[in-house]
Amino acid sequence: NEGNKHMQNADQVSPAAPDDWVWIAHHKTGTKVAEELARVLCRSSGRRVAKNTWREPPRNKVARGLCHLVLKLQPQDIARWTGGGARIVHLVRDPAEMVTSGYLYHRRGSEPSWTNSTICSRDLCQLPDAAAATGDKFAAQRFFNAMPAAPWLRLLGCPPSARTYLDCLRTAGLAAGLAIETRRAAHTIETMLALQTVTHGPGSRTRQLELRSLERASFNATFRSLAAWLEHPARGDTELLARARRLCFGGGKVLTAAHATRGSPSRAGSPLAAAARAWASNNATPALRELSARSGLSRTWPHVPPLFSDTAKDRAVSGGGGGGG
């Protein structure tokens, strides 16, 4: 149909050239971390950073040697960003950790612009197929503004009294709230898995960068390996590493905030966080266990055979060392 034709034509031209770097992060896989790493590695190598969030039209189409920071990637844009032959740094995370992190994060009301709203948003609702295929983020916003959140809250399984997603998570019990967050995050998780599959294989120019490999103990080794894989001109510079550590672990503590399954030090031992982790480890839902197994990133269910994929077990996910070609 016409919508698919438009999508296919758009995907044929990639805004990323072979000598560009593309950083892709999904909600709760490390969007802030990706942004800080992109800034320090790209700018120190003389590359400008062009940020694109949720179907935002690509900028700087003529310039080359760029860094593209792509946040909240949508499935219909995967071919666009992977089709130009650029090196891709893809931040990934175990889906079970994404869900527990998202549940704690949104239950705190950390993104009030949509969790406290009675109107739809791109983080809560999905667009009709035609609009999703042909629209960018600005056109999509007009659709979302005309859509009430209530039907989507009911679809996710929220209590009838909930008027916003924040109400939903705070009034639902722990297990129900985590199951609701699993349904809400499924679209994001499936997109992450699809990108993993598309960029997997011999000759891949994609580095699957696992968020947990950027914890304090393994950060230095991971950063050095990543800089070497990118062939950064100053990859052995200790000041470059020190700058990256300051950005990620300094005043804003970007990485601490990103690892919200543990939360900040004040929340690390909270009963709610501990209960959420226990749910993910011992129960979860069949759908979440399946997604986690397919990712190849699970420490909880590493031997669960995926029902719908036979490639996940062969997928190499690089953390502190290694990486795609």
Tab-separated table of C-alpha atoms in Angstrom:
chain	number	residue	atom	x	y	z
A	1	ASN	CA	0.000	0.000	0.000
A	2	GLU	CA	0.983	3.648	-0.188
A	3	GLY	CA	2.084	3.799	3.446
A	4	ASN	CA	4.466	0.867	3.047
A	5	LYS	CA	5.777	2.316	-0.223
A	6	HIS	CA	6.593	5.584	1.519
A	7	MET	CA	8.334	3.747	4.342
A	8	GLN	CA	10.407	1.636	1.961
A	9	ASN	CA	11.485	4.646	-0.098
A	10	ALA	CA	12.484	6.500	3.032
A	11	ASP	CA	14.534	3.542	4.214
A	12	GLN	CA	16.508	3.313	0.965
A	13	VAL	CA	18.476	6.480	1.729
A	14	SER	CA	20.464	6.400	4.947
A	15	PRO	CA	21.489	9.668	6.598
A	16	ALA	CA	24.579	7.860	7.883
A	17	ALA	CA	27.597	7.503	5.574
A	18	PRO	CA	30.163	4.682	5.904
A	19	ASP	CA	32.593	6.958	7.769
A	20	ASP	CA	29.910	8.101	10.252
A	21	TRP	CA	29.316	6.705	13.725
A	22	VAL	CA	25.747	5.923	14.796
A	23	TRP	CA	24.896	5.582	18.494
A	24	ILE	CA	21.542	3.911	19.172
A	25	ALA	CA	19.985	3.604	22.623
A	26	HIS	CA	16.499	2.610	23.721
A	27	HIS	CA	14.572	3.726	26.782
A	28	LYS	CA	16.227	2.125	29.841
A	29	THR	CA	19.218	0.745	27.920
A	30	GLY	CA	21.284	3.846	28.624
A	31	THR	CA	20.142	6.870	26.635
A	32	LYS	CA	21.992	9.324	28.895
A	33	VAL	CA	25.084	7.121	28.905
A	34	ALA	CA	25.057	6.943	25.111
A	35	GLU	CA	24.793	10.716	24.924
A	36	GLU	CA	27.758	11.293	27.247
A	37	LEU	CA	29.943	8.679	25.541
A	38	ALA	CA	29.049	10.056	22.117
A	39	ARG	CA	29.961	13.566	23.209
A	40	VAL	CA	33.364	12.660	24.598
A	41	LEU	CA	34.390	10.262	21.818
A	42	CYS	CA	32.891	12.150	18.898
A	43	ARG	CA	33.883	15.671	19.798
A	44	SER	CA	37.424	14.651	20.723
A	45	SER	CA	37.784	13.149	17.238
A	46	GLY	CA	36.459	16.274	15.500
A	47	ARG	CA	32.978	14.889	14.803
A	48	ARG	CA	29.768	16.829	15.281
A	49	VAL	CA	26.932	15.110	17.135
A	50	ALA	CA	23.499	15.141	15.464
A	51	LYS	CA	20.757	14.008	17.856
A	52	ASN	CA	17.597	12.319	16.560
A	53	THR	CA	14.841	11.291	18.963
A	54	TRP	CA	11.829	9.155	18.035
A	55	ARG	CA	11.439	9.583	14.266
A	56	GLU	CA	12.952	13.059	14.269
A	57	PRO	CA	13.915	13.939	10.680
A	58	PRO	CA	17.690	13.458	10.204
A	59	ARG	CA	19.757	16.605	10.095
A	60	ASN	CA	23.121	17.423	8.500
A	61	LYS	CA	22.431	15.177	5.513
A	62	VAL	CA	25.289	16.601	3.468
A	63	ALA	CA	28.058	16.616	6.072
A	64	ARG	CA	30.123	13.468	6.546
A	65	GLY	CA	32.225	12.159	9.408
A	66	LEU	CA	29.351	12.772	11.813
A	67	CYS	CA	28.088	11.122	14.968
A	68	HIS	CA	24.362	10.370	14.890
A	69	LEU	CA	22.779	9.902	18.310
A	70	VAL	CA	19.517	7.997	17.745
A	71	LEU	CA	17.259	7.651	20.787
A	72	LYS	CA	13.991	5.718	21.014
A	73	LEU	CA	14.438	4.099	17.605
A	74	GLN	CA	11.253	2.887	15.903
A	75	PRO	CA	11.111	-0.415	13.948
A	76	GLN	CA	10.319	1.274	10.632
A	77	ASP	CA	13.564	3.269	10.898
A	78	ILE	CA	15.945	0.341	11.462
A	79	ALA	CA	16.752	-0.078	7.770
A	80	ARG	CA	17.312	3.670	7.405
A	81	TRP	CA	20.001	3.800	10.091
A	82	THR	CA	21.657	0.461	9.312
A	83	GLY	CA	21.685	0.772	5.523
A	84	GLY	CA	24.529	3.254	5.077
A	85	GLY	CA	27.424	1.087	6.239
A	86	ALA	CA	28.283	3.279	9.227
A	87	ARG	CA	29.753	1.914	12.427
A	88	ILE	CA	26.929	1.456	14.942
A	89	VAL	CA	27.237	1.426	18.722
A	90	HIS	CA	24.052	-0.222	19.996
A	91	LEU	CA	23.382	-0.020	23.731
A	92	VAL	CA	21.559	-3.139	24.897
A	93	ARG	CA	20.274	-4.512	28.175
A	94	ASP	CA	18.549	-7.589	29.536
A	95	PRO	CA	14.797	-6.990	28.990
A	96	ALA	CA	14.086	-8.093	32.570
A	97	GLU	CA	16.357	-5.309	33.833
A	98	MET	CA	14.729	-2.830	31.436
A	99	VAL	CA	11.311	-3.643	32.897
A	100	THR	CA	12.292	-3.495	36.568
A	101	SER	CA	14.274	-0.295	35.967
A	102	GLY	CA	11.374	1.252	34.059
A	103	TYR	CA	8.854	0.246	36.712
A	104	LEU	CA	10.828	1.884	39.540
A	105	TYR	CA	11.646	4.931	37.409
A	106	HIS	CA	8.105	5.621	36.238
A	107	ARG	CA	6.524	4.779	39.597
A	108	ARG	CA	8.596	7.640	41.030
A	109	GLY	CA	7.086	9.955	38.415
A	110	SER	CA	10.490	10.692	36.914
A	111	GLU	CA	8.995	11.693	33.535
A	112	PRO	CA	5.891	13.675	34.559
A	113	SER	CA	5.363	15.100	31.057
A	114	TRP	CA	3.732	11.804	30.079
A	115	THR	CA	3.354	9.655	33.210
A	116	ASN	CA	1.152	12.358	34.787
A	117	SER	CA	-0.846	13.124	31.644
A	118	THR	CA	-4.344	11.982	30.680
A	119	ILE	CA	-3.394	12.414	26.994
A	120	CYS	CA	-1.474	9.854	24.945
A	121	SER	CA	2.241	10.116	24.243
A	122	ARG	CA	4.795	8.164	22.262
A	123	ASP	CA	5.916	6.457	25.490
A	124	LEU	CA	2.458	5.127	26.341
A	125	CYS	CA	0.459	4.670	23.142
A	126	GLN	CA	0.977	3.340	19.633
A	127	LEU	CA	-0.061	5.118	16.441
A	128	PRO	CA	-2.316	3.651	13.753
A	129	ASP	CA	-0.223	1.780	11.179
A	130	ALA	CA	-0.613	4.389	8.440
A	131	ALA	CA	0.434	7.246	10.697
A	132	ALA	CA	3.353	5.269	12.115
A	133	ALA	CA	4.630	4.412	8.643
A	134	THR	CA	4.533	7.872	7.142
A	135	GLY	CA	4.796	10.372	9.983
A	136	ASP	CA	7.759	11.914	11.778
A	137	LYS	CA	7.727	12.866	15.458
A	138	PHE	CA	6.094	16.244	14.829
A	139	ALA	CA	3.241	14.829	12.759
A	140	ALA	CA	2.831	12.007	15.285
A	141	GLN	CA	2.405	14.452	18.135
A	142	ARG	CA	-0.802	15.750	16.574
A	143	PHE	CA	-2.223	12.219	16.637
A	144	PHE	CA	-1.171	11.669	20.231
A	145	ASN	CA	-2.664	14.978	21.372
A	146	ALA	CA	-6.044	13.841	20.067
A	147	MET	CA	-5.894	10.429	21.798
A	148	PRO	CA	-6.941	10.007	25.445
A	149	ALA	CA	-4.722	7.819	27.593
A	150	ALA	CA	-7.589	5.948	29.285
A	151	PRO	CA	-8.157	3.237	26.615
A	152	TRP	CA	-4.454	2.449	26.523
A	153	LEU	CA	-4.264	2.250	30.305
A	154	ARG	CA	-7.108	-0.278	30.240
A	155	LEU	CA	-5.358	-2.214	27.473
A	156	LEU	CA	-2.198	-2.446	29.583
A	157	GLY	CA	-4.228	-3.817	32.491
A	158	CYS	CA	-4.275	-0.744	34.745
A	159	PRO	CA	-6.861	-0.481	37.548
A	160	PRO	CA	-10.121	1.155	36.338
A	161	SER	CA	-9.584	4.115	38.665
A	162	ALA	CA	-6.219	5.045	37.118
A	163	ARG	CA	-6.318	8.210	35.008
A	164	THR	CA	-2.571	8.404	34.292
A	165	TYR	CA	0.286	5.931	34.038
A	166	LEU	CA	1.640	7.194	37.358
A	167	ASP	CA	-1.758	6.495	38.983
A	168	CYS	CA	-1.674	3.075	37.376
A	169	LEU	CA	1.685	1.983	38.781
A	170	ARG	CA	1.016	3.429	42.220
A	171	THR	CA	-2.386	1.809	42.621
A	172	ALA	CA	-1.535	-1.574	41.112
A	173	GLY	CA	0.259	-4.114	43.263
A	174	LEU	CA	3.912	-4.926	42.664
A	175	ALA	CA	3.415	-7.983	40.447
A	176	ALA	CA	0.561	-6.344	38.538
A	177	GLY	CA	2.552	-3.134	38.082
A	178	LEU	CA	5.589	-4.987	36.756
A	179	ALA	CA	3.394	-6.971	34.356
A	180	ILE	CA	1.866	-3.677	33.165
A	181	GLU	CA	5.328	-2.169	32.614
A	182	THR	CA	6.301	-5.325	30.705
A	183	ARG	CA	3.401	-4.755	28.293
A	184	ARG	CA	4.203	-1.061	27.935
A	185	ALA	CA	7.908	-1.728	27.283
A	186	ALA	CA	7.346	-4.649	24.885
A	187	HIS	CA	7.477	-2.408	21.796
A	188	THR	CA	10.838	-0.969	22.861
A	189	ILE	CA	12.247	-4.382	23.730
A	190	GLU	CA	11.122	-5.896	20.425
A	191	THR	CA	12.793	-3.014	18.577
A	192	MET	CA	16.041	-3.638	20.436
A	193	LEU	CA	15.889	-7.346	19.581
A	194	ALA	CA	15.094	-6.606	15.936
A	195	LEU	CA	18.119	-4.331	15.662
A	196	GLN	CA	20.294	-6.992	17.301
A	197	THR	CA	19.136	-9.521	14.710
A	198	VAL	CA	19.562	-7.206	11.724
A	199	THR	CA	23.093	-6.204	12.709
A	200	HIS	CA	24.271	-9.690	13.695
A	201	GLY	CA	26.528	-11.767	11.510
A	202	PRO	CA	29.893	-11.946	9.745
A	203	GLY	CA	31.314	-8.575	8.780
A	204	SER	CA	29.000	-6.689	11.119
A	205	ARG	CA	29.994	-3.089	11.770
A	206	THR	CA	27.862	-2.956	14.912
A	207	ARG	CA	29.107	-3.068	18.488
A	208	GLN	CA	26.457	-4.454	20.840
A	209	LEU	CA	27.418	-2.528	23.991
A	210	GLU	CA	25.825	-4.015	27.081
A	211	LEU	CA	24.918	-1.450	29.714
A	212	ARG	CA	26.202	-3.529	32.616
A	213	SER	CA	29.675	-3.563	31.019
A	214	LEU	CA	29.848	0.159	31.823
A	215	GLU	CA	29.649	-0.306	35.573
A	216	ARG	CA	32.533	1.158	37.580
A	217	ALA	CA	34.604	-2.032	37.791
A	218	SER	CA	34.553	-2.728	34.058
A	219	PHE	CA	34.155	0.809	32.688
A	220	ASN	CA	37.833	1.442	31.883
A	221	ALA	CA	38.281	-1.782	29.922
A	222	THR	CA	35.006	-1.302	28.069
A	223	PHE	CA	35.783	2.305	27.167
A	224	ARG	CA	39.274	1.457	25.888
A	225	SER	CA	37.899	-1.433	23.840
A	226	LEU	CA	35.147	0.753	22.388
A	227	ALA	CA	37.584	3.556	21.474
A	228	ALA	CA	39.860	1.020	19.767
A	229	TRP	CA	36.943	-0.511	17.851
A	230	LEU	CA	35.959	2.952	16.622
A	231	GLU	CA	39.595	3.577	15.663
A	232	HIS	CA	39.507	6.781	17.679
A	233	PRO	CA	42.653	8.866	16.961
A	234	ALA	CA	43.298	9.330	20.704
A	235	ARG	CA	42.153	5.881	21.858
A	236	GLY	CA	45.154	5.432	24.169
A	237	ASP	CA	44.816	8.848	25.818
A	238	THR	CA	44.355	8.501	29.581
A	239	GLU	CA	42.847	12.004	29.785
A	240	LEU	CA	40.127	10.921	27.345
A	241	LEU	CA	39.258	8.018	29.649
A	242	ALA	CA	39.334	10.277	32.708
A	243	ARG	CA	36.989	12.734	30.999
A	244	ALA	CA	34.541	9.939	30.161
A	245	ARG	CA	34.573	8.709	33.760
A	246	ARG	CA	33.895	12.211	35.058
A	247	LEU	CA	30.953	12.608	32.708
A	248	CYS	CA	29.439	9.244	33.615
A	249	PHE	CA	30.233	9.032	37.322
A	250	GLY	CA	30.720	12.686	38.267
A	251	GLY	CA	28.221	15.210	39.583
A	252	GLY	CA	25.214	13.977	37.595
A	253	LYS	CA	26.096	10.311	38.097
A	254	VAL	CA	24.571	9.396	34.762
A	255	LEU	CA	25.426	5.724	35.057
A	256	THR	CA	24.098	5.433	38.592
A	257	ALA	CA	20.786	6.908	37.421
A	258	ALA	CA	20.757	4.564	34.431
A	259	HIS	CA	21.111	1.473	36.608
A	260	ALA	CA	17.782	2.131	38.260
A	261	THR	CA	17.246	-1.526	39.164
A	262	ARG	CA	19.648	-0.679	41.957
A	263	GLY	CA	18.798	3.015	41.983
A	264	SER	CA	20.834	5.733	43.614
A	265	PRO	CA	22.639	4.842	46.859
A	266	SER	CA	19.692	6.124	48.870
A	267	ARG	CA	17.348	3.728	47.069
A	268	ALA	CA	19.703	0.776	46.596
A	269	GLY	CA	18.381	-1.119	49.592
A	270	SER	CA	14.750	-0.080	49.350
A	271	PRO	CA	12.243	-2.890	49.886
A	272	LEU	CA	10.457	-1.973	46.657
A	273	ALA	CA	13.632	-2.257	44.557
A	274	ALA	CA	14.533	-5.548	46.206
A	275	ALA	CA	11.033	-6.907	45.595
A	276	ALA	CA	11.131	-5.844	41.954
A	277	ARG	CA	14.460	-7.614	41.439
A	278	ALA	CA	13.126	-10.731	43.129
A	279	TRP	CA	10.064	-10.709	40.870
A	280	ALA	CA	12.276	-10.483	37.779
A	281	SER	CA	14.526	-13.295	38.978
A	282	ASN	CA	11.925	-15.705	40.301
A	283	ASN	CA	8.668	-15.002	38.508
A	284	ALA	CA	8.395	-12.350	35.775
A	285	THR	CA	5.914	-13.298	33.048
A	286	PRO	CA	6.270	-15.917	30.306
A	287	ALA	CA	6.477	-13.113	27.730
A	288	LEU	CA	9.280	-11.338	29.600
A	289	ARG	CA	11.218	-14.576	30.109
A	290	GLU	CA	10.918	-15.193	26.363
A	291	LEU	CA	12.128	-11.699	25.480
A	292	SER	CA	14.992	-11.977	27.936
A	293	ALA	CA	16.052	-15.349	26.528
A	294	ARG	CA	15.891	-14.054	22.960
A	295	SER	CA	18.158	-11.141	23.846
A	296	GLY	CA	21.055	-13.388	24.807
A	297	LEU	CA	21.699	-10.975	27.699
A	298	SER	CA	19.977	-12.737	30.568
A	299	ARG	CA	21.871	-13.855	33.636
A	300	THR	CA	18.640	-15.156	35.139
A	301	TRP	CA	17.497	-17.438	32.318
A	302	PRO	CA	20.598	-17.927	30.124
A	303	HIS	CA	19.593	-21.463	29.129
A	304	VAL	CA	15.906	-20.890	28.380
A	305	PRO	CA	15.466	-21.776	24.682
A	306	PRO	CA	13.662	-18.958	22.826
A	307	LEU	CA	10.361	-20.023	21.284
A	308	PHE	CA	10.491	-17.806	18.200
A	309	SER	CA	14.178	-17.319	17.369
A	310	ASP	CA	17.083	-19.648	16.682
A	311	THR	CA	19.652	-16.872	16.257
A	312	ALA	CA	19.798	-15.458	19.779
A	313	LYS	CA	21.989	-18.279	21.079
A	314	ASP	CA	24.628	-17.475	18.446
A	315	ARG	CA	24.521	-13.718	18.933
A	316	ALA	CA	27.767	-12.273	20.245
A	317	VAL	CA	27.142	-9.420	22.642
A	318	SER	CA	30.285	-7.477	23.396
A	319	GLY	CA	30.832	-5.850	26.728
A	320	GLY	CA	34.217	-5.198	28.253
A	321	GLY	CA	36.074	-6.664	25.300
A	322	GLY	CA	35.597	-7.679	21.718
A	323	GLY	CA	33.050	-6.268	19.364
A	324	GLY	CA	31.835	-6.411	15.827
A	325	GLY	CA	34.173	-5.790	12.916
